[in-house]
Coordinates of C-alpha atoms and ligand atoms in Angstrom, one line a residue:
M1 CA 138.1 11.2 96.4
L2 CA 138.1 10.8 92.6
T3 CA 134.9 11.4 90.7
D4 CA 134.1 9.9 87.3
T5 CA 133.6 13.3 85.7
K6 CA 137.2 14.4 86.2
H7 CA 139.2 11.8 84.3
K8 CA 142.3 13.0 82.6
W9 CA 144.7 11.2 80.3
W10 CA 147.5 11.3 82.9
Q11 CA 145.4 9.3 85.4
S12 CA 145.7 6.2 83.3
T13 CA 149.4 6.8 82.3
V14 CA 152.4 5.0 83.7
F15 CA 155.3 7.4 83.5
Y16 CA 158.9 6.4 83.1
E17 CA 161.7 8.9 83.8
I18 CA 164.5 9.0 81.3
Y19 CA 167.8 10.4 82.5
M20 CA 169.0 11.6 79.2
A21 CA 172.7 11.1 79.4
S22 CA 172.4 7.6 80.6
F23 CA 169.6 5.9 78.7
Q24 CA 170.8 5.2 75.1
D25 CA 173.6 6.6 73.1
G26 CA 172.7 7.0 69.4
N27 CA 175.8 8.5 67.9
G28 CA 178.7 6.7 69.5
D29 CA 180.0 9.6 71.7
G30 CA 179.1 7.7 74.9
I31 CA 176.3 10.1 75.9
G32 CA 172.6 9.2 75.7
D33 CA 170.7 11.3 73.2
F34 CA 167.4 11.7 71.3
K35 CA 168.5 9.4 68.5
G36 CA 169.3 6.7 71.0
L37 CA 166.1 7.3 72.9
T38 CA 164.0 7.2 69.7
S39 CA 165.6 3.8 68.9
R40 CA 164.4 2.5 72.2
L41 CA 160.8 3.5 71.8
D42 CA 159.9 -0.1 70.8
Y43 CA 161.4 -1.3 74.0
L44 CA 159.4 1.2 76.1
Q45 CA 156.2 0.3 74.2
D46 CA 156.8 -3.4 74.8
L47 CA 157.4 -2.7 78.5
G48 CA 154.1 -0.9 78.4
V49 CA 154.8 2.6 79.7
N50 CA 152.8 5.3 78.0
G51 CA 154.3 8.4 79.4
L52 CA 157.9 9.7 79.5
W53 CA 159.5 12.3 81.6
I54 CA 162.7 13.6 80.0
T55 CA 165.3 15.3 82.2
P56 CA 166.7 18.6 80.9
F57 CA 168.2 18.4 77.4
Y58 CA 168.8 22.1 76.7
P59 CA 172.2 23.6 75.9
S60 CA 174.0 23.7 79.2
P61 CA 177.6 23.6 80.6
K62 CA 176.1 20.7 82.7
V63 CA 177.6 21.7 86.0
D64 CA 174.4 20.2 87.4
N65 CA 173.8 17.8 84.6
G66 CA 171.6 20.1 82.6
Y67 CA 169.7 21.7 85.4
D68 CA 171.8 24.7 84.6
V69 CA 170.2 25.9 81.3
A70 CA 172.1 28.2 79.0
D71 CA 169.4 28.4 76.3
Y72 CA 165.8 27.4 76.7
F73 CA 165.0 27.3 73.0
N74 CA 167.3 24.6 71.7
V75 CA 168.7 21.1 72.3
D76 CA 172.2 20.6 73.6
P77 CA 174.5 19.1 70.9
D78 CA 175.3 16.2 73.2
F79 CA 171.7 15.2 73.0
G80 CA 171.1 16.0 69.3
S81 CA 169.2 18.7 67.6
L82 CA 165.7 20.3 67.5
E83 CA 165.0 18.0 64.5
D84 CA 165.9 15.0 66.5
F85 CA 163.6 16.2 69.3
D86 CA 160.7 16.7 66.9
H87 CA 161.3 13.3 65.4
F88 CA 161.3 11.7 68.8
I89 CA 158.0 13.4 69.8
E90 CA 156.4 12.3 66.5
K91 CA 157.5 8.7 67.0
A92 CA 156.6 8.6 70.7
H93 CA 153.1 9.9 69.9
A94 CA 152.7 7.4 67.1
R95 CA 153.1 4.7 69.7
G96 CA 150.6 6.3 72.1
I97 CA 153.4 7.5 74.4
R98 CA 153.1 11.0 75.8
V99 CA 156.0 13.1 76.7
I100 CA 156.5 15.6 79.5
I101 CA 159.7 17.6 79.7
D102 CA 161.6 19.0 82.7
V103 CA 161.7 22.8 82.8
V104 CA 163.9 24.7 85.2
L105 CA 162.3 28.0 86.0
N106 CA 164.0 28.9 89.3
H107 CA 167.5 29.5 88.0
V108 CA 169.6 29.7 84.8
S109 CA 173.2 28.8 84.1
T110 CA 175.6 31.7 84.5
E111 CA 176.4 31.0 80.9
H112 CA 172.9 32.1 79.9
A113 CA 172.8 35.3 77.9
W114 CA 170.6 37.0 80.5
F115 CA 173.2 36.5 83.2
R116 CA 176.1 37.3 81.0
E117 CA 174.5 40.6 80.0
A118 CA 173.6 41.3 83.7
V119 CA 177.2 41.1 84.8
S120 CA 178.8 42.6 81.8
N121 CA 176.4 45.6 81.7
P122 CA 175.1 46.5 85.2
E123 CA 172.8 49.1 83.5
S124 CA 171.1 46.5 81.4
K125 CA 167.5 45.4 82.2
Y126 CA 168.8 41.9 82.9
R127 CA 170.4 43.1 86.1
D128 CA 166.9 43.0 87.6
Y129 CA 166.4 39.4 86.4
F130 CA 168.7 38.3 89.2
F131 CA 169.5 39.2 92.8
F132 CA 172.6 41.3 93.2
Q133 CA 173.6 43.0 96.4
D134 CA 176.6 44.4 98.1
E135 CA 176.8 41.9 100.9
P136 CA 175.6 38.3 101.3
N137 CA 172.9 37.4 103.9
G138 CA 173.2 34.2 105.8
W139 CA 171.1 32.0 103.4
E140 CA 172.8 28.7 102.5
S141 CA 172.8 26.9 99.2
F142 CA 171.1 23.5 98.9
F143 CA 174.4 22.1 97.7
G144 CA 176.2 23.3 100.9
G145 CA 178.0 26.6 101.7
S146 CA 176.8 30.2 101.1
A147 CA 174.0 30.9 98.6
W148 CA 176.0 34.0 97.5
E149 CA 178.9 34.3 95.0
K150 CA 180.9 37.3 94.0
E151 CA 180.1 38.4 90.5
P152 CA 182.9 38.0 88.0
D153 CA 184.8 41.3 87.6
G154 CA 182.3 43.2 89.7
T155 CA 181.8 44.3 93.3
Q156 CA 178.5 42.7 94.2
V157 CA 177.4 39.2 95.0
Y158 CA 174.6 37.3 93.3
Y159 CA 172.2 34.8 94.8
H160 CA 172.1 31.0 93.9
K161 CA 170.1 28.4 95.7
F162 CA 172.1 25.6 94.1
A163 CA 175.6 25.8 92.5
P164 CA 177.3 29.1 92.0
E165 CA 176.9 28.4 88.3
Q166 CA 173.1 28.4 88.7
A167 CA 171.9 32.0 89.3
D168 CA 168.4 32.4 90.8
L169 CA 165.9 34.4 88.8
N170 CA 163.9 37.2 90.3
W171 CA 160.3 36.1 89.9
Q172 CA 159.0 39.5 91.2
N173 CA 160.1 40.8 87.8
K174 CA 157.3 40.6 85.3
A175 CA 159.7 40.4 82.4
V176 CA 161.2 37.2 83.9
R177 CA 157.7 35.7 84.2
D178 CA 156.8 36.7 80.7
D179 CA 160.0 35.3 79.3
M180 CA 159.5 32.0 81.0
L181 CA 155.9 31.7 79.7
R182 CA 157.4 32.1 76.2
V183 CA 159.7 29.1 77.0
L184 CA 156.7 27.0 77.9
K185 CA 154.8 28.1 74.8
F186 CA 157.8 27.2 72.6
W187 CA 157.8 23.6 73.8
L188 CA 154.0 23.3 73.8
D189 CA 154.1 24.3 70.1
R190 CA 156.6 21.5 69.6
G191 CA 154.1 19.0 70.9
V192 CA 155.0 18.2 74.5
D193 CA 152.2 16.9 76.7
G194 CA 153.1 18.7 79.9
F195 CA 155.9 19.7 82.2
R196 CA 157.8 18.5 85.2
L197 CA 158.4 21.8 87.0
D198 CA 161.8 21.8 88.8
V199 CA 161.9 23.0 92.4
I200 CA 158.8 25.0 91.7
N201 CA 158.1 26.1 95.3
F202 CA 161.6 27.7 95.4
L203 CA 160.8 30.5 93.0
S204 CA 161.9 33.8 94.6
C205 CA 158.6 35.7 94.5
N206 CA 159.3 37.9 97.5
G207 CA 162.9 38.8 97.1
I208 CA 165.6 38.5 99.7
G209 CA 164.2 39.0 103.1
E210 CA 164.6 37.7 106.6
E211 CA 167.4 35.4 107.7
N212 CA 166.9 31.6 108.1
L213 CA 167.6 31.3 111.8
H214 CA 167.0 27.6 112.5
R215 CA 169.0 24.3 111.8
D216 CA 167.8 20.7 111.7
S217 CA 169.3 17.9 113.7
K218 CA 171.9 17.3 111.0
G219 CA 173.0 20.9 111.3
R220 CA 171.5 21.9 107.9
Q221 CA 169.9 25.3 107.6
I222 CA 166.1 25.2 107.6
H223 CA 164.8 27.2 104.7
D224 CA 162.2 29.3 106.5
H225 CA 162.3 32.3 104.2
D226 CA 164.0 31.5 100.9
I227 CA 161.4 28.9 99.8
D228 CA 157.6 28.9 99.9
Q229 CA 157.8 32.6 99.9
P230 CA 154.7 34.8 100.1
G231 CA 153.2 35.1 96.6
I232 CA 154.4 31.6 95.5
Y233 CA 150.9 30.3 94.9
D234 CA 150.1 33.2 92.6
C235 CA 153.3 32.7 90.7
I236 CA 152.6 29.0 90.2
S237 CA 149.0 29.7 89.4
E238 CA 150.1 32.1 86.6
I239 CA 152.3 29.4 85.1
C240 CA 149.6 26.7 85.4
D241 CA 146.8 28.9 84.0
F242 CA 149.0 29.8 81.0
V243 CA 149.8 26.2 80.2
R244 CA 146.2 25.1 80.6
D245 CA 144.7 27.9 78.6
Y246 CA 147.2 27.7 75.8
S247 CA 146.8 23.9 75.6
A248 CA 143.1 24.1 75.7
R249 CA 143.0 26.6 72.8
R250 CA 144.9 24.0 70.8
G251 CA 142.5 21.2 71.8
K252 CA 145.0 19.6 74.2
E253 CA 145.2 18.9 77.9
S254 CA 148.6 19.3 79.4
F255 CA 149.8 17.7 82.6
L256 CA 151.7 19.6 85.3
V257 CA 153.7 17.8 87.9
G258 CA 155.6 19.8 90.4
E259 CA 158.8 19.1 92.2
V260 CA 157.9 20.7 95.5
G261 CA 161.0 20.4 97.7
H262 CA 159.6 18.9 100.9
E263 CA 159.3 15.6 102.5
E264 CA 156.4 16.4 104.7
L265 CA 152.9 15.8 103.3
S266 CA 151.5 18.9 105.0
K267 CA 153.9 21.1 103.1
L268 CA 153.4 19.3 99.8
A269 CA 149.6 19.1 99.8
P270 CA 148.8 22.8 99.5
Y271 CA 150.5 22.9 96.0
Q272 CA 148.1 20.4 94.5
R273 CA 144.9 22.2 93.7
D274 CA 142.7 22.8 90.6
D275 CA 144.3 26.1 89.9
L276 CA 147.8 24.9 90.8
L277 CA 149.6 21.7 90.0
D278 CA 147.8 18.5 88.9
V279 CA 150.1 16.5 91.2
V280 CA 153.2 17.0 93.3
F281 CA 156.0 14.5 93.7
N282 CA 155.2 12.7 97.0
F283 CA 158.7 12.7 98.6
N284 CA 156.9 11.9 101.9
L285 CA 156.6 8.4 100.5
G286 CA 159.1 8.1 97.7
S287 CA 162.4 9.2 99.2
M288 CA 162.2 7.4 102.5
G289 CA 165.7 6.3 103.6
S290 CA 164.9 2.8 104.7
F291 CA 162.1 0.3 104.2
D292 CA 159.4 0.4 106.8
I293 CA 156.0 -1.0 105.7
G294 CA 154.3 0.6 108.7
E295 CA 155.5 4.0 107.6
I296 CA 154.6 3.3 104.0
H297 CA 151.1 2.3 105.0
G298 CA 150.8 5.4 107.2
Q299 CA 151.8 7.7 104.3
L300 CA 149.3 6.0 102.0
V301 CA 146.5 6.6 104.5
A302 CA 147.7 10.2 105.1
M303 CA 147.8 11.0 101.4
E304 CA 144.2 9.6 101.2
D305 CA 143.2 12.0 103.9
Q306 CA 145.1 15.1 103.1
L307 CA 145.6 15.3 99.3
V308 CA 143.0 16.7 96.9
G309 CA 143.2 14.5 93.8
L310 CA 145.8 11.8 93.3
P311 CA 149.2 11.3 94.9
T312 CA 152.2 10.3 92.9
I313 CA 153.8 6.9 93.7
F314 CA 157.5 6.4 93.1
F315 CA 160.5 5.1 95.0
N316 CA 163.2 6.2 92.5
S317 CA 164.5 9.2 90.6
H318 CA 167.8 10.7 89.4
D319 CA 168.1 12.5 92.8
M320 CA 168.0 9.5 95.1
A321 CA 169.8 6.2 95.7
R322 CA 168.0 3.4 93.8
S323 CA 165.3 1.5 95.7
M324 CA 167.0 -1.8 94.9
S325 CA 169.9 -0.8 97.2
R326 CA 168.3 1.8 99.5
L327 CA 165.2 0.0 100.4
C328 CA 165.5 -3.6 99.2
H329 CA 169.1 -4.4 99.9
D330 CA 169.5 -6.3 96.7
N331 CA 166.5 -8.6 97.4
A332 CA 164.8 -9.1 94.1
E333 CA 161.6 -10.5 95.8
Q334 CA 161.3 -7.4 97.8
A335 CA 161.8 -5.3 94.7
A336 CA 159.0 -7.2 93.1
A337 CA 156.7 -6.5 96.0
L338 CA 157.6 -2.8 95.9
A339 CA 156.8 -2.8 92.2
A340 CA 153.3 -4.2 92.9
L341 CA 152.8 -1.4 95.4
T342 CA 154.1 1.3 93.0
L343 CA 151.8 0.2 90.2
M344 CA 148.7 -0.9 92.1
A345 CA 148.4 1.7 94.8
K346 CA 146.2 4.7 94.1
G347 CA 148.2 7.4 92.4
V348 CA 150.2 8.3 89.3
S349 CA 153.1 5.9 89.1
F350 CA 156.5 7.2 88.1
L351 CA 159.1 4.6 87.3
Y352 CA 162.8 5.4 86.8
F353 CA 164.8 3.9 84.0
G354 CA 166.5 0.6 85.0
E355 CA 164.1 0.0 87.9
E356 CA 162.4 -2.6 85.8
I357 CA 165.5 -4.8 85.9
G358 CA 166.4 -4.0 89.5
M359 CA 169.4 -1.9 88.8
P360 CA 171.3 -1.3 92.1
D361 CA 173.3 1.8 93.0
Y362 CA 176.6 2.6 91.3
I363 CA 179.2 3.3 93.9
P364 CA 182.0 5.6 92.7
Q365 CA 185.3 4.4 94.3
S366 CA 186.8 7.9 94.6
V367 CA 185.8 11.5 94.4
S368 CA 187.5 11.8 91.0
E369 CA 184.9 9.4 89.7
M370 CA 182.0 11.5 91.0
Q371 CA 180.3 13.8 88.5
D372 CA 177.6 15.1 90.9
V373 CA 178.2 18.8 91.8
Q374 CA 176.5 18.2 95.2
A375 CA 178.8 15.4 96.1
V376 CA 182.0 17.2 95.0
N377 CA 180.8 20.3 96.9
H378 CA 180.3 18.4 100.1
Y379 CA 183.7 16.8 99.7
Q380 CA 185.4 20.1 99.5
L381 CA 183.4 21.5 102.4
A382 CA 184.3 18.5 104.5
L383 CA 188.0 18.9 103.8
A384 CA 187.7 22.7 104.5
E385 CA 186.2 21.8 107.9
G386 CA 189.3 19.7 108.7
K387 CA 187.8 16.2 107.9
S388 CA 190.2 13.5 106.7
I389 CA 190.1 12.4 103.0
S390 CA 188.3 9.2 103.9
E391 CA 185.7 11.1 106.0
A392 CA 185.2 13.6 103.2
Y393 CA 184.7 10.7 100.7
D394 CA 182.1 9.2 103.0
K395 CA 180.3 12.5 103.2
A396 CA 180.5 12.9 99.4
L397 CA 179.2 9.4 98.9
E398 CA 176.2 10.1 101.2
E399 CA 175.3 13.1 99.1
C400 CA 176.2 11.6 95.7
R401 CA 173.4 11.3 93.2
D402 CA 175.5 9.5 90.6
K403 CA 174.5 6.3 92.4
S404 CA 171.3 6.2 90.3
R405 CA 172.7 7.7 87.1
L406 CA 174.8 4.8 85.8
Y407 CA 174.0 4.1 82.1
M408 CA 171.2 1.7 81.4
Q409 CA 172.3 -2.0 81.5
W410 CA 171.0 -3.2 78.2
N411 CA 173.3 -6.2 77.5
D412 CA 176.5 -7.8 78.4
D413 CA 178.9 -5.4 76.7
K414 CA 181.1 -3.6 79.1
F415 CA 179.4 -0.3 78.3
S416 CA 176.1 -1.8 77.5
G417 CA 174.4 0.2 74.8
F418 CA 177.1 2.9 74.9
S419 CA 180.0 2.8 72.5
R420 CA 182.3 3.7 75.4
S421 CA 181.9 4.8 79.0
T422 CA 180.1 8.0 79.4
P423 CA 182.8 10.5 80.0
W424 CA 181.8 11.0 83.5
I425 CA 180.5 7.8 85.1
G426 CA 180.8 4.1 85.2
E427 CA 184.5 3.2 84.7
T428 CA 184.4 1.1 87.9
A429 CA 180.9 -0.3 87.5
P430 CA 180.9 -4.0 88.2
N431 CA 180.2 -6.4 85.4
N432 CA 177.6 -8.5 87.2
L433 CA 174.7 -6.0 87.1
P434 CA 171.3 -7.2 85.9
K435 CA 170.8 -6.8 82.1
V436 CA 167.6 -6.0 80.1
E437 CA 168.4 -8.6 77.4
E438 CA 168.8 -11.4 79.9
Q439 CA 165.6 -10.5 81.8
I440 CA 163.5 -10.2 78.6
N441 CA 164.6 -13.8 77.9
D442 CA 163.5 -15.0 81.3
P443 CA 159.8 -15.2 81.8
D444 CA 160.3 -15.2 85.6
S445 CA 162.3 -12.0 85.7
L446 CA 161.6 -8.8 87.5
W447 CA 161.2 -7.2 84.0
H448 CA 158.3 -9.5 83.1
W449 CA 156.7 -8.8 86.5
Y450 CA 156.9 -5.1 85.8
K451 CA 155.4 -5.6 82.3
T452 CA 152.5 -7.6 83.8
L453 CA 151.8 -5.0 86.4
I454 CA 152.0 -2.1 84.0
A455 CA 149.5 -3.9 81.7
L456 CA 147.1 -4.5 84.5
R457 CA 147.4 -1.0 85.7
R458 CA 146.7 0.4 82.2
D459 CA 143.9 -2.1 81.4
N460 CA 141.8 -1.8 84.5
P461 CA 140.0 1.5 85.1
A462 CA 139.6 0.5 88.8
L463 CA 143.4 0.8 89.1
N464 CA 143.4 4.2 87.4
F465 CA 140.3 5.8 88.7
G466 CA 139.3 3.6 91.6
N467 CA 139.1 4.7 95.2
Y468 CA 140.3 2.5 98.0
D469 CA 137.6 0.2 99.5
I470 CA 140.2 -1.2 102.0
L471 CA 143.7 -0.1 102.9
S472 CA 145.0 -2.1 105.8
L473 CA 148.2 -3.6 107.2
E474 CA 148.3 -6.6 109.4
K475 CA 151.5 -8.3 110.4
G476 CA 153.3 -7.0 107.2
L477 CA 150.5 -8.0 104.9
L478 CA 149.4 -4.9 103.0
T479 CA 145.8 -5.3 101.8
F480 CA 144.0 -2.9 99.6
A481 CA 141.1 -2.9 97.2
R482 CA 140.4 -0.5 94.4
R483 CA 136.9 -0.2 93.2
R484 CA 135.3 1.3 90.2
Q485 CA 131.6 0.7 89.7
N486 CA 131.0 -3.0 90.2
K487 CA 134.6 -4.0 89.6
I488 CA 137.0 -4.4 92.5
I489 CA 140.6 -5.3 92.2
H490 CA 142.0 -6.8 95.4
I491 CA 145.7 -6.5 96.1
Q492 CA 147.6 -8.3 98.9
I493 CA 151.3 -7.9 99.3
N494 CA 153.3 -9.8 101.9
F495 CA 156.0 -7.4 103.1
S496 CA 157.0 -9.6 106.0
D497 CA 159.8 -12.2 106.0
Q498 CA 157.3 -14.9 107.1
K499 CA 154.8 -16.7 104.9
H500 CA 151.3 -15.2 105.5
P501 CA 147.8 -16.7 105.0
V502 CA 146.1 -14.9 102.2
N503 CA 142.5 -14.2 101.5
H504 CA 141.9 -16.1 98.2
N505 CA 138.2 -16.1 97.2
P506 CA 137.7 -18.8 94.5
S507 CA 135.1 -16.7 92.8
H508 CA 137.6 -13.9 92.1
E509 CA 139.7 -14.1 89.0
V510 CA 143.4 -14.2 89.6
L511 CA 145.0 -11.4 87.5
A512 CA 148.6 -11.9 88.7
S513 CA 150.5 -13.6 91.5
K514 CA 154.0 -14.1 92.8
G515 CA 155.0 -16.4 95.7
L516 CA 151.4 -17.8 96.0
D517 CA 151.5 -21.1 97.9
L518 CA 148.3 -23.0 97.3
G519 CA 147.0 -25.2 100.1
E520 CA 144.6 -25.1 103.0
P521 CA 144.8 -22.2 103.6
D522 CA 146.6 -20.5 100.8
Y523 CA 149.7 -18.5 101.7
L524 CA 151.8 -15.8 100.3
L525 CA 155.5 -16.4 100.7
P526 CA 157.7 -13.5 101.9
F527 CA 157.3 -10.6 99.5
G528 CA 154.6 -12.5 97.5
T529 CA 151.7 -10.7 95.8
L530 CA 148.2 -11.7 94.9
I531 CA 146.0 -9.6 92.6
T532 CA 142.5 -10.7 92.0
R533 CA 139.3 -9.2 90.4
E534 CA 135.9 -9.3 91.8
V535 CA 132.9 -8.5 89.7
Q536 CA 129.8 -7.7 91.8
D537 CA 126.3 -8.4 90.5
V538 CA 124.5 -5.3 89.4
C539 CA 121.0 -5.3 90.8
Ligands
NOJ601 C1 166.0 19.3 91.2 C2 166.6 18.4 90.3 O1 165.8 17.2 90.3 C3 168.0 18.2 90.7 O2 168.6 17.2 90.0 C4 168.7 19.5 90.5 O3 170.0 19.4 91.0 C5 168.0 20.6 91.3 N1 166.6 20.6 91.1 C6 168.4 22.0 90.8 O4 167.9 22.3 89.6

């Protein structure tokens, strides 16, 4: 339940994730960068989003597209310079757009000075920044295979939850914690409005302990002991306290959203508390594999019951196939209905670049076109297990996150907004993808529907701060109402493939509709939406 006294700026913010390399190239090298992003702020302002989440932009060998940070205090030359970053922040703030940045605290690139020092000088204090031991245990990496790698030119192995080039940090070591707080301070001083904390429940706060003994139905190791370790809440609380105190001393309020690596609400919920994260990413809803409105409704109800504060509402990110392909099977009407749910339901909405035009998945035609380390790793593992090349490609494609990382489709040019293909993706992208330019010129486009919904979301306190009066599902018609004081916004979305009678009270003002068939009674066509406002008399 939300109370009026607790309103924070991020509750009335619509966030938009920018995948740096793919959004807008500003210097003609084919890679998205801060100059390009700054040049698109007018676009973002026009769309109406007022919060940006920027994926990692720090110097990095980019084995995992920047989630392998080699220096936390700079900008990778591919993305620009610190001056470009400062300029971008200034221009975003001038437009009323806040910016949160991705910080990767769990691991560093093996190119980071700490790791290089740790392996070149085993006596150095940096050895204890990581986990080295003589023999691996049985823990497996999230990208497949062992979580242990032999150190270069040494005798021991080191621990990595992701790629071997991403060495895990030892969060039991106070020096690591202090160094990471310095990183957060550095970026707060440069004006960021908060952080997206990468795999934050993965921090190793209790060292290397018991073996993970169980496997799921797909044969993947269940991470019983390497994540959610004892001490994790204290660790996260130290980070959150620092950010909140430091921001408050500067008269600011920072937002902390955590990527908690779980799809079950019961495991996500404990991380969202006053002294921990403001919100967690609700993968229980957002990353579902196929569309099921019953399941979606069930998760909305469960989040209402089990979460303290607001859920997050999203169906897209750089780590999952795009909702247009995964959930909507290229049906633009269904995508419009899902957009209404994303922006009208109770929660902090996170959009992903390109979602507003219904960008579908990009399908690399061969493994040589895949950039994603997770996909390539699974390809190699499949071959090593004796699978055929075509079976290994299928496995790689299943795991491949490049699907959602194709560059933004601005206009009709082959490389649309990029002077040439990004070096790593998109050579075989089809030409007939939706384009921003076309949709802006078409008042009936998905882009305009997003713009309408975003404006409604921002302009109506009931949609930011309002609790649910109703939250029901009947024959595919999702009906909910959000109330604040005497104002109630009624939302009805027809997720069925049949037209559905709709409750249309003539005394309510229609704020937006799609697929509304007026008659006796009024109907919503399949995937139609009706949004109305009721103002109750105040006695
Ligand atoms: C989560 C990020 O979203 C993903 O892209 C990355 O591969 C892992 N964390 C490792 O940092």
